[in-house]
JSON list of C-alpha atoms in Angstrom, two decimals:
[
{"chain": "A", "resi": 1, "resn": "MET", "atom": "CA", "xyz": [23.82, 1.88, 14.03]},
{"chain": "A", "resi": 2, "resn": "VAL", "atom": "CA", "xyz": [23.77, -1.30, 11.98]},
{"chain": "A", "resi": 3, "resn": "HIS", "atom": "CA", "xyz": [20.42, -2.18, 13.47]},
{"chain": "A", "resi": 4, "resn": "GLU", "atom": "CA", "xyz": [19.00, 1.22, 12.61]},
{"chain": "A", "resi": 5, "resn": "ASN", "atom": "CA", "xyz": [20.24, 0.99, 9.01]},
{"chain": "A", "resi": 6, "resn": "GLY", "atom": "CA", "xyz": [18.80, -2.47, 8.71]},
{"chain": "A", "resi": 7, "resn": "ALA", "atom": "CA", "xyz": [15.44, -1.27, 10.04]},
{"chain": "A", "resi": 8, "resn": "THR", "atom": "CA", "xyz": [15.44, 1.65, 7.60]},
{"chain": "A", "resi": 9, "resn": "GLU", "atom": "CA", "xyz": [16.14, -0.69, 4.70]},
{"chain": "A", "resi": 10, "resn": "LEU", "atom": "CA", "xyz": [13.27, -2.94, 5.72]},
{"chain": "A", "resi": 11, "resn": "GLN", "atom": "CA", "xyz": [10.95, 0.06, 6.01]},
{"chain": "A", "resi": 12, "resn": "HIS", "atom": "CA", "xyz": [11.90, 1.21, 2.50]},
{"chain": "A", "resi": 13, "resn": "ARG", "atom": "CA", "xyz": [11.37, -2.30, 1.18]},
{"chain": "A", "resi": 14, "resn": "LYS", "atom": "CA", "xyz": [7.94, -2.39, 2.78]},
{"chain": "A", "resi": 15, "resn": "VAL", "atom": "CA", "xyz": [7.03, 0.98, 1.25]},
{"chain": "A", "resi": 16, "resn": "PHE", "atom": "CA", "xyz": [8.18, -0.22, -2.16]},
{"chain": "A", "resi": 17, "resn": "ARG", "atom": "CA", "xyz": [6.18, -3.39, -1.78]},
{"chain": "A", "resi": 18, "resn": "GLU", "atom": "CA", "xyz": [3.01, -1.54, -0.78]},
{"chain": "A", "resi": 19, "resn": "GLU", "atom": "CA", "xyz": [3.40, 1.05, -3.55]},
{"chain": "A", "resi": 20, "resn": "ILE", "atom": "CA", "xyz": [3.95, -1.63, -6.18]},
{"chain": "A", "resi": 21, "resn": "ARG", "atom": "CA", "xyz": [1.05, -3.68, -4.92]},
{"chain": "A", "resi": 22, "resn": "ASN", "atom": "CA", "xyz": [-1.21, -0.60, -5.03]},
{"chain": "A", "resi": 23, "resn": "ALA", "atom": "CA", "xyz": [-0.05, 0.30, -8.55]},
{"chain": "A", "resi": 24, "resn": "ILE", "atom": "CA", "xyz": [-0.82, -3.17, -9.92]},
{"chain": "A", "resi": 25, "resn": "ARG", "atom": "CA", "xyz": [-4.08, -3.33, -8.02]},
{"chain": "A", "resi": 26, "resn": "GLU", "atom": "CA", "xyz": [-5.12, 0.05, -9.44]},
{"chain": "A", "resi": 27, "resn": "ALA", "atom": "CA", "xyz": [-4.38, -1.23, -12.95]},
{"chain": "A", "resi": 28, "resn": "ILE", "atom": "CA", "xyz": [-6.68, -4.17, -12.27]},
{"chain": "A", "resi": 29, "resn": "PHE", "atom": "CA", "xyz": [-9.46, -2.01, -10.82]},
{"chain": "A", "resi": 30, "resn": "ALA", "atom": "CA", "xyz": [-9.21, 0.42, -13.72]},
{"chain": "A", "resi": 31, "resn": "GLY", "atom": "CA", "xyz": [-9.48, -2.40, -16.26]},
{"chain": "A", "resi": 32, "resn": "GLU", "atom": "CA", "xyz": [-6.01, -1.82, -17.66]},
{"chain": "A", "resi": 33, "resn": "LEU", "atom": "CA", "xyz": [-5.22, -5.36, -16.55]},
{"chain": "A", "resi": 34, "resn": "LYS", "atom": "CA", "xyz": [-8.10, -7.73, -17.29]},
{"chain": "A", "resi": 35, "resn": "PRO", "atom": "CA", "xyz": [-8.83, -11.24, -16.03]},
{"chain": "A", "resi": 36, "resn": "GLY", "atom": "CA", "xyz": [-6.37, -13.60, -17.66]},
{"chain": "A", "resi": 37, "resn": "ASP", "atom": "CA", "xyz": [-3.76, -10.91, -18.42]},
{"chain": "A", "resi": 38, "resn": "ARG", "atom": "CA", "xyz": [-0.19, -11.75, -17.40]},
{"chain": "A", "resi": 39, "resn": "ILE", "atom": "CA", "xyz": [1.53, -9.61, -14.80]},
{"chain": "A", "resi": 40, "resn": "ILE", "atom": "CA", "xyz": [5.07, -9.31, -16.12]},
{"chain": "A", "resi": 41, "resn": "GLU", "atom": "CA", "xyz": [7.59, -8.66, -13.33]},
{"chain": "A", "resi": 42, "resn": "THR", "atom": "CA", "xyz": [10.18, -7.05, -15.61]},
{"chain": "A", "resi": 43, "resn": "TYR", "atom": "CA", "xyz": [7.62, -4.59, -17.02]},
{"chain": "A", "resi": 44, "resn": "TRP", "atom": "CA", "xyz": [6.47, -3.42, -13.58]},
{"chain": "A", "resi": 45, "resn": "ALA", "atom": "CA", "xyz": [10.03, -3.23, -12.27]},
{"chain": "A", "resi": 46, "resn": "LYS", "atom": "CA", "xyz": [10.98, -0.97, -15.18]},
{"chain": "A", "resi": 47, "resn": "GLU", "atom": "CA", "xyz": [7.75, 1.03, -14.99]},
{"chain": "A", "resi": 48, "resn": "LEU", "atom": "CA", "xyz": [8.17, 1.75, -11.28]},
{"chain": "A", "resi": 49, "resn": "GLY", "atom": "CA", "xyz": [11.96, 1.99, -11.23]},
{"chain": "A", "resi": 50, "resn": "VAL", "atom": "CA", "xyz": [12.54, -0.89, -8.80]},
{"chain": "A", "resi": 51, "resn": "SER", "atom": "CA", "xyz": [14.11, -4.34, -8.84]},
{"chain": "A", "resi": 52, "resn": "GLN", "atom": "CA", "xyz": [12.09, -7.48, -9.50]},
{"chain": "A", "resi": 53, "resn": "GLY", "atom": "CA", "xyz": [12.32, -8.59, -5.83]},
{"chain": "A", "resi": 54, "resn": "PRO", "atom": "CA", "xyz": [9.69, -6.21, -4.39]},
{"chain": "A", "resi": 55, "resn": "VAL", "atom": "CA", "xyz": [7.54, -6.68, -7.50]},
{"chain": "A", "resi": 56, "resn": "ARG", "atom": "CA", "xyz": [7.50, -10.41, -6.82]},
{"chain": "A", "resi": 57, "resn": "GLU", "atom": "CA", "xyz": [6.56, -9.76, -3.18]},
{"chain": "A", "resi": 58, "resn": "ALA", "atom": "CA", "xyz": [3.75, -7.40, -4.22]},
{"chain": "A", "resi": 59, "resn": "ILE", "atom": "CA", "xyz": [2.40, -10.04, -6.60]},
{"chain": "A", "resi": 60, "resn": "ARG", "atom": "CA", "xyz": [2.35, -12.55, -3.73]},
{"chain": "A", "resi": 61, "resn": "ASP", "atom": "CA", "xyz": [0.30, -10.06, -1.69]},
{"chain": "A", "resi": 62, "resn": "LEU", "atom": "CA", "xyz": [-2.18, -9.72, -4.55]},
{"chain": "A", "resi": 63, "resn": "GLU", "atom": "CA", "xyz": [-2.34, -13.47, -4.83]},
{"chain": "A", "resi": 64, "resn": "ALA", "atom": "CA", "xyz": [-3.24, -13.71, -1.13]},
{"chain": "A", "resi": 65, "resn": "MET", "atom": "CA", "xyz": [-6.00, -11.14, -1.76]},
{"chain": "A", "resi": 66, "resn": "GLY", "atom": "CA", "xyz": [-7.42, -13.32, -4.51]},
{"chain": "A", "resi": 67, "resn": "LEU", "atom": "CA", "xyz": [-6.79, -10.85, -7.31]},
{"chain": "A", "resi": 68, "resn": "VAL", "atom": "CA", "xyz": [-3.91, -12.77, -8.88]},
{"chain": "A", "resi": 69, "resn": "GLU", "atom": "CA", "xyz": [-3.07, -16.40, -9.50]},
{"chain": "A", "resi": 70, "resn": "THR", "atom": "CA", "xyz": [0.31, -17.92, -10.27]},
{"chain": "A", "resi": 71, "resn": "VAL", "atom": "CA", "xyz": [0.45, -20.85, -12.70]},
{"chain": "A", "resi": 72, "resn": "PRO", "atom": "CA", "xyz": [3.62, -23.04, -12.64]},
{"chain": "A", "resi": 73, "resn": "PHE", "atom": "CA", "xyz": [5.89, -22.31, -15.63]},
{"chain": "A", "resi": 74, "resn": "LYS", "atom": "CA", "xyz": [3.44, -19.69, -16.91]},
{"chain": "A", "resi": 75, "resn": "GLY", "atom": "CA", "xyz": [3.85, -16.88, -14.37]},
{"chain": "A", "resi": 76, "resn": "SER", "atom": "CA", "xyz": [1.26, -14.69, -12.68]},
{"chain": "A", "resi": 77, "resn": "ARG", "atom": "CA", "xyz": [-1.94, -13.39, -14.17]},
{"chain": "A", "resi": 78, "resn": "VAL", "atom": "CA", "xyz": [-5.08, -11.56, -13.11]},
{"chain": "A", "resi": 79, "resn": "ARG", "atom": "CA", "xyz": [-7.47, -14.10, -11.73]},
{"chain": "A", "resi": 80, "resn": "SER", "atom": "CA", "xyz": [-10.65, -14.97, -13.60]},
{"chain": "A", "resi": 81, "resn": "LEU", "atom": "CA", "xyz": [-13.58, -15.73, -11.30]},
{"chain": "A", "resi": 82, "resn": "SER", "atom": "CA", "xyz": [-15.94, -18.58, -12.14]},
{"chain": "A", "resi": 83, "resn": "GLU", "atom": "CA", "xyz": [-19.61, -18.47, -11.15]},
{"chain": "A", "resi": 84, "resn": "LYS", "atom": "CA", "xyz": [-18.79, -20.87, -8.30]},
{"chain": "A", "resi": 85, "resn": "ASP", "atom": "CA", "xyz": [-16.00, -18.55, -7.10]},
{"chain": "A", "resi": 86, "resn": "ILE", "atom": "CA", "xyz": [-18.45, -15.63, -6.98]},
{"chain": "A", "resi": 87, "resn": "ARG", "atom": "CA", "xyz": [-21.18, -17.62, -5.21]},
{"chain": "A", "resi": 88, "resn": "ASP", "atom": "CA", "xyz": [-18.70, -19.04, -2.66]},
{"chain": "A", "resi": 89, "resn": "ASN", "atom": "CA", "xyz": [-17.30, -15.58, -2.09]},
{"chain": "A", "resi": 90, "resn": "TYR", "atom": "CA", "xyz": [-20.67, -13.97, -1.48]},
{"chain": "A", "resi": 91, "resn": "SER", "atom": "CA", "xyz": [-21.95, -16.76, 0.77]},
{"chain": "A", "resi": 92, "resn": "VAL", "atom": "CA", "xyz": [-18.96, -16.16, 3.06]},
{"chain": "A", "resi": 93, "resn": "ARG", "atom": "CA", "xyz": [-19.25, -12.38, 2.82]},
{"chain": "A", "resi": 94, "resn": "ILE", "atom": "CA", "xyz": [-22.92, -12.50, 3.82]},
{"chain": "A", "resi": 95, "resn": "CYS", "atom": "CA", "xyz": [-22.01, -14.54, 6.91]},
{"chain": "A", "resi": 96, "resn": "LEU", "atom": "CA", "xyz": [-19.20, -12.16, 7.87]},
{"chain": "A", "resi": 97, "resn": "GLU", "atom": "CA", "xyz": [-21.17, -8.98, 7.41]},
{"chain": "A", "resi": 98, "resn": "SER", "atom": "CA", "xyz": [-24.26, -10.39, 9.12]},
{"chain": "A", "resi": 99, "resn": "LYS", "atom": "CA", "xyz": [-22.10, -11.09, 12.14]},
{"chain": "A", "resi": 100, "resn": "SER", "atom": "CA", "xyz": [-20.70, -7.56, 12.09]},
{"chain": "A", "resi": 101, "resn": "ILE", "atom": "CA", "xyz": [-24.21, -6.10, 11.99]},
{"chain": "A", "resi": 102, "resn": "ARG", "atom": "CA", "xyz": [-25.37, -8.39, 14.78]},
{"chain": "A", "resi": 103, "resn": "ASP", "atom": "CA", "xyz": [-22.40, -7.46, 16.94]},
{"chain": "A", "resi": 104, "resn": "ALA", "atom": "CA", "xyz": [-22.87, -3.76, 16.29]},
{"chain": "A", "resi": 105, "resn": "ILE", "atom": "CA", "xyz": [-26.57, -3.78, 17.10]},
{"chain": "A", "resi": 106, "resn": "GLN", "atom": "CA", "xyz": [-26.31, -6.04, 20.13]},
{"chain": "A", "resi": 107, "resn": "ASN", "atom": "CA", "xyz": [-23.00, -4.93, 21.67]},
{"chain": "A", "resi": 108, "resn": "LEU", "atom": "CA", "xyz": [-22.45, -1.24, 20.95]},
{"chain": "A", "resi": 109, "resn": "ASP", "atom": "CA", "xyz": [-23.72, 1.22, 23.53]},
{"chain": "A", "resi": 110, "resn": "ASP", "atom": "CA", "xyz": [-25.91, 4.12, 22.38]},
{"chain": "A", "resi": 111, "resn": "PRO", "atom": "CA", "xyz": [-23.06, 6.67, 21.88]},
{"chain": "A", "resi": 112, "resn": "ALA", "atom": "CA", "xyz": [-20.97, 4.18, 19.89]},
{"chain": "A", "resi": 113, "resn": "LEU", "atom": "CA", "xyz": [-23.95, 3.17, 17.74]},
{"chain": "A", "resi": 114, "resn": "GLU", "atom": "CA", "xyz": [-24.77, 6.84, 17.14]},
{"chain": "A", "resi": 115, "resn": "GLN", "atom": "CA", "xyz": [-21.21, 7.48, 15.97]},
{"chain": "A", "resi": 116, "resn": "LEU", "atom": "CA", "xyz": [-21.46, 4.53, 13.57]},
{"chain": "A", "resi": 117, "resn": "VAL", "atom": "CA", "xyz": [-24.75, 5.81, 12.15]},
{"chain": "A", "resi": 118, "resn": "ILE", "atom": "CA", "xyz": [-23.26, 9.29, 11.66]},
{"chain": "A", "resi": 119, "resn": "ARG", "atom": "CA", "xyz": [-20.34, 7.76, 9.80]},
{"chain": "A", "resi": 120, "resn": "LEU", "atom": "CA", "xyz": [-22.65, 5.65, 7.61]},
{"chain": "A", "resi": 121, "resn": "ARG", "atom": "CA", "xyz": [-24.83, 8.64, 6.77]},
{"chain": "A", "resi": 122, "resn": "THR", "atom": "CA", "xyz": [-21.79, 10.67, 5.78]},
{"chain": "A", "resi": 123, "resn": "ILE", "atom": "CA", "xyz": [-20.72, 7.92, 3.38]},
{"chain": "A", "resi": 124, "resn": "LEU", "atom": "CA", "xyz": [-24.30, 7.70, 2.07]},
{"chain": "A", "resi": 125, "resn": "ARG", "atom": "CA", "xyz": [-24.19, 11.35, 1.05]},
{"chain": "A", "resi": 126, "resn": "GLU", "atom": "CA", "xyz": [-20.94, 10.74, -0.81]},
{"chain": "A", "resi": 127, "resn": "MET", "atom": "CA", "xyz": [-22.44, 7.66, -2.47]},
{"chain": "A", "resi": 128, "resn": "GLU", "atom": "CA", "xyz": [-25.48, 9.67, -3.57]},
{"chain": "A", "resi": 129, "resn": "GLU", "atom": "CA", "xyz": [-23.25, 12.25, -5.22]},
{"chain": "A", "resi": 130, "resn": "SER", "atom": "CA", "xyz": [-21.20, 9.58, -7.00]},
{"chain": "A", "resi": 131, "resn": "ALA", "atom": "CA", "xyz": [-24.37, 7.77, -8.11]},
{"chain": "A", "resi": 132, "resn": "GLY", "atom": "CA", "xyz": [-25.77, 10.99, -9.55]},
{"chain": "A", "resi": 133, "resn": "GLN", "atom": "CA", "xyz": [-22.58, 11.48, -11.56]},
{"chain": "A", "resi": 134, "resn": "GLY", "atom": "CA", "xyz": [-22.42, 7.84, -12.61]},
{"chain": "A", "resi": 135, "resn": "ASP", "atom": "CA", "xyz": [-18.94, 7.70, -11.06]},
{"chain": "A", "resi": 136, "resn": "LEU", "atom": "CA", "xyz": [-18.51, 3.94, -10.66]},
{"chain": "A", "resi": 137, "resn": "ARG", "atom": "CA", "xyz": [-14.95, 4.08, -9.27]},
{"chain": "A", "resi": 138, "resn": "SER", "atom": "CA", "xyz": [-15.79, 6.56, -6.53]},
{"chain": "A", "resi": 139, "resn": "PHE", "atom": "CA", "xyz": [-19.03, 4.75, -5.69]},
{"chain": "A", "resi": 140, "resn": "THR", "atom": "CA", "xyz": [-17.18, 1.46, -5.37]},
{"chain": "A", "resi": 141, "resn": "GLU", "atom": "CA", "xyz": [-14.69, 2.96, -2.95]},
{"chain": "A", "resi": 142, "resn": "GLN", "atom": "CA", "xyz": [-17.51, 4.42, -0.85]},
{"chain": "A", "resi": 143, "resn": "ASP", "atom": "CA", "xyz": [-19.37, 1.13, -0.90]},
{"chain": "A", "resi": 144, "resn": "ALA", "atom": "CA", "xyz": [-16.30, -0.62, 0.56]},
{"chain": "A", "resi": 145, "resn": "ALA", "atom": "CA", "xyz": [-15.93, 2.17, 3.15]},
{"chain": "A", "resi": 146, "resn": "PHE", "atom": "CA", "xyz": [-19.57, 1.75, 4.18]},
{"chain": "A", "resi": 147, "resn": "HIS", "atom": "CA", "xyz": [-19.33, -1.98, 4.81]},
{"chain": "A", "resi": 148, "resn": "ARG", "atom": "CA", "xyz": [-15.91, -1.65, 6.47]},
{"chain": "A", "resi": 149, "resn": "ALA", "atom": "CA", "xyz": [-17.22, 1.05, 8.85]},
{"chain": "A", "resi": 150, "resn": "ILE", "atom": "CA", "xyz": [-19.66, -1.47, 10.36]},
{"chain": "A", "resi": 151, "resn": "ILE", "atom": "CA", "xyz": [-16.93, -4.05, 10.85]},
{"chain": "A", "resi": 152, "resn": "ASP", "atom": "CA", "xyz": [-14.52, -1.42, 12.25]},
{"chain": "A", "resi": 153, "resn": "ALA", "atom": "CA", "xyz": [-17.16, -0.46, 14.82]},
{"chain": "A", "resi": 154, "resn": "THR", "atom": "CA", "xyz": [-17.14, -4.01, 16.21]},
{"chain": "A", "resi": 155, "resn": "GLY", "atom": "CA", "xyz": [-13.38, -3.93, 16.78]},
{"chain": "A", "resi": 156, "resn": "ASN", "atom": "CA", "xyz": [-13.02, -7.49, 15.47]},
{"chain": "A", "resi": 157, "resn": "GLN", "atom": "CA", "xyz": [-9.75, -7.55, 13.58]},
{"chain": "A", "resi": 158, "resn": "VAL", "atom": "CA", "xyz": [-10.06, -11.20, 12.52]},
{"chain": "A", "resi": 159, "resn": "LEU", "atom": "CA", "xyz": [-13.42, -10.44, 10.98]},
{"chain": "A", "resi": 160, "resn": "LEU", "atom": "CA", "xyz": [-11.93, -7.45, 9.18]},
{"chain": "A", "resi": 161, "resn": "ARG", "atom": "CA", "xyz": [-9.10, -9.46, 7.67]},
{"chain": "A", "resi": 162, "resn": "LEU", "atom": "CA", "xyz": [-11.45, -12.16, 6.39]},
{"chain": "A", "resi": 163, "resn": "TRP", "atom": "CA", "xyz": [-13.83, -9.52, 4.98]},
{"chain": "A", "resi": 164, "resn": "GLU", "atom": "CA", "xyz": [-11.00, -7.72, 3.17]},
{"chain": "A", "resi": 165, "resn": "GLN", "atom": "CA", "xyz": [-10.13, -10.94, 1.34]},
{"chain": "A", "resi": 166, "resn": "CYS", "atom": "CA", "xyz": [-13.72, -11.44, 0.22]},
{"chain": "A", "resi": 167, "resn": "ASN", "atom": "CA", "xyz": [-14.30, -7.82, -0.74]},
{"chain": "A", "resi": 168, "resn": "MET", "atom": "CA", "xyz": [-11.06, -7.41, -2.72]},
{"chain": "A", "resi": 169, "resn": "ARG", "atom": "CA", "xyz": [-11.92, -10.29, -5.02]},
{"chain": "A", "resi": 170, "resn": "ASN", "atom": "CA", "xyz": [-14.98, -8.50, -6.37]},
{"chain": "A", "resi": 171, "resn": "TRP", "atom": "CA", "xyz": [-13.56, -5.13, -7.27]},
{"chain": "A", "resi": 172, "resn": "PHE", "atom": "CA", "xyz": [-12.61, -6.00, -10.82]},
{"chain": "A", "resi": 173, "resn": "THR", "atom": "CA", "xyz": [-16.04, -7.54, -11.60]},
{"chain": "A", "resi": 174, "resn": "VAL", "atom": "CA", "xyz": [-17.99, -4.48, -10.48]},
{"chain": "A", "resi": 175, "resn": "SER", "atom": "CA", "xyz": [-18.10, -3.24, -14.08]},
{"chain": "A", "resi": 176, "resn": "ALA", "atom": "CA", "xyz": [-21.46, -5.05, -14.32]},
{"chain": "A", "resi": 177, "resn": "LEU", "atom": "CA", "xyz": [-22.93, -1.96, -12.64]},
{"chain": "A", "resi": 178, "resn": "THR", "atom": "CA", "xyz": [-22.23, 0.94, -14.92]},
{"chain": "A", "resi": 179, "resn": "ASP", "atom": "CA", "xyz": [-25.29, 3.22, -15.03]},
{"chain": "A", "resi": 180, "resn": "ALA", "atom": "CA", "xyz": [-26.49, 5.86, -12.57]},
{"chain": "A", "resi": 181, "resn": "LYS", "atom": "CA", "xyz": [-29.83, 4.08, -12.04]},
{"chain": "A", "resi": 182, "resn": "SER", "atom": "CA", "xyz": [-28.13, 0.89, -10.81]},
{"chain": "A", "resi": 183, "resn": "LEU", "atom": "CA", "xyz": [-25.91, 2.90, -8.47]},
{"chain": "A", "resi": 184, "resn": "ARG", "atom": "CA", "xyz": [-28.87, 4.85, -7.03]},
{"chain": "A", "resi": 185, "resn": "LYS", "atom": "CA", "xyz": [-30.66, 1.56, -6.36]},
{"chain": "A", "resi": 186, "resn": "LEU", "atom": "CA", "xyz": [-27.63, 0.27, -4.48]},
{"chain": "A", "resi": 187, "resn": "GLN", "atom": "CA", "xyz": [-27.37, 3.49, -2.52]},
{"chain": "A", "resi": 188, "resn": "ALA", "atom": "CA", "xyz": [-31.03, 3.17, -1.49]},
{"chain": "A", "resi": 189, "resn": "GLY", "atom": "CA", "xyz": [-30.30, -0.29, -0.11]},
{"chain": "A", "resi": 190, "resn": "HIS", "atom": "CA", "xyz": [-27.44, 1.13, 1.98]},
{"chain": "A", "resi": 191, "resn": "LYS", "atom": "CA", "xyz": [-29.78, 3.81, 3.31]},
{"chain": "A", "resi": 192, "resn": "LYS", "atom": "CA", "xyz": [-32.34, 1.20, 4.38]},
{"chain": "A", "resi": 193, "resn": "LEU", "atom": "CA", "xyz": [-29.60, -0.79, 6.11]},
{"chain": "A", "resi": 194, "resn": "THR", "atom": "CA", "xyz": [-28.38, 2.32, 7.95]},
{"chain": "A", "resi": 195, "resn": "GLU", "atom": "CA", "xyz": [-31.85, 3.09, 9.30]},
{"chain": "A", "resi": 196, "resn": "ALA", "atom": "CA", "xyz": [-32.31, -0.52, 10.45]},
{"chain": "A", "resi": 197, "resn": "ILE", "atom": "CA", "xyz": [-29.00, -0.32, 12.37]},
{"chain": "A", "resi": 198, "resn": "CYS", "atom": "CA", "xyz": [-30.02, 3.03, 13.83]},
{"chain": "A", "resi": 199, "resn": "GLN", "atom": "CA", "xyz": [-33.24, 1.45, 15.15]},
{"chain": "A", "resi": 200, "resn": "ARG", "atom": "CA", "xyz": [-31.39, -1.69, 16.36]},
{"chain": "A", "resi": 201, "resn": "ASN", "atom": "CA", "xyz": [-33.69, -3.72, 14.11]},
{"chain": "A", "resi": 202, "resn": "LEU", "atom": "CA", "xyz": [-31.56, -6.81, 13.66]},
{"chain": "A", "resi": 203, "resn": "LYS", "atom": "CA", "xyz": [-34.07, -8.74, 11.56]},
{"chain": "A", "resi": 204, "resn": "SER", "atom": "CA", "xyz": [-34.53, -5.91, 9.07]},
{"chain": "A", "resi": 205, "resn": "ALA", "atom": "CA", "xyz": [-30.79, -5.10, 8.95]},
{"chain": "A", "resi": 206, "resn": "THR", "atom": "CA", "xyz": [-29.64, -8.65, 8.22]},
{"chain": "A", "resi": 207, "resn": "ALA", "atom": "CA", "xyz": [-32.44, -9.23, 5.66]},
{"chain": "A", "resi": 208, "resn": "THR", "atom": "CA", "xyz": [-31.54, -5.97, 3.89]},
{"chain": "A", "resi": 209, "resn": "LEU", "atom": "CA", "xyz": [-27.88, -6.92, 3.83]},
{"chain": "A", "resi": 210, "resn": "GLU", "atom": "CA", "xyz": [-28.57, -10.36, 2.41]},
{"chain": "A", "resi": 211, "resn": "ASP", "atom": "CA", "xyz": [-30.84, -8.91, -0.30]},
{"chain": "A", "resi": 212, "resn": "HIS", "atom": "CA", "xyz": [-28.21, -6.32, -1.17]},
{"chain": "A", "resi": 213, "resn": "LEU", "atom": "CA", "xyz": [-25.32, -8.73, -1.49]},
{"chain": "A", "resi": 214, "resn": "THR", "atom": "CA", "xyz": [-27.39, -11.36, -3.27]},
{"chain": "A", "resi": 215, "resn": "SER", "atom": "CA", "xyz": [-28.41, -8.73, -5.81]},
{"chain": "A", "resi": 216, "resn": "LEU", "atom": "CA", "xyz": [-24.77, -7.75, -6.33]},
{"chain": "A", "resi": 217, "resn": "MET", "atom": "CA", "xyz": [-23.78, -11.38, -6.72]},
{"chain": "A", "resi": 218, "resn": "ASP", "atom": "CA", "xyz": [-26.45, -11.93, -9.37]},
{"chain": "A", "resi": 219, "resn": "SER", "atom": "CA", "xyz": [-25.30, -8.79, -11.23]},
{"chain": "A", "resi": 220, "resn": "PHE", "atom": "CA", "xyz": [-21.69, -9.99, -11.30]},
{"chain": "A", "resi": 221, "resn": "ILE", "atom": "CA", "xyz": [-22.69, -13.44, -12.53]},
{"chain": "A", "resi": 222, "resn": "ARG", "atom": "CA", "xyz": [-24.80, -11.98, -15.32]},
{"chain": "A", "resi": 223, "resn": "GLY", "atom": "CA", "xyz": [-21.83, -9.73, -16.22]}
]
């Protein structure tokens, strides 16, 4: 019985930690917390009705994701990315996603590749709708889902974990892309990538990916 109670307590603590992490992350993505803003533990504990312990744990999670940095004697704040940070991030992300595309094209059998293409085309339709509405938040979520779907198809969990770290760091700089025209252009790049994967055209797929991510990187740097 003691063991069960202990397990239940840990489960609740984990739920609290995840919910708090998600709440702070959403505030960052929504622009309510901007780069350089302090993340005050007491404020979030009061806002969410929890103690400071799980808030502190959630902040550590966000720090591991690259969204937050902790400065000795100054507390935690939303991380500001330098141009070098962005370039380093994207150079790694291009490598990771190029590998996922290569593995998908070369290793998936025809039924598995077909399922991946169906999934990508479904996301593309959602992206097109969001682009038409100029819905940046929804488009960003679908963009992440698109790239993750390719990695998921490879079954490489290490690759997925590394990609999540790179991808998370760029969410709060995506405000550089705010108009429907820019979103439609991005959606068109995803469509080209999908067709290259469908045709098992590795050269075209990797070149399209690199062009897409390089364009995004340049947009974020320009701000």
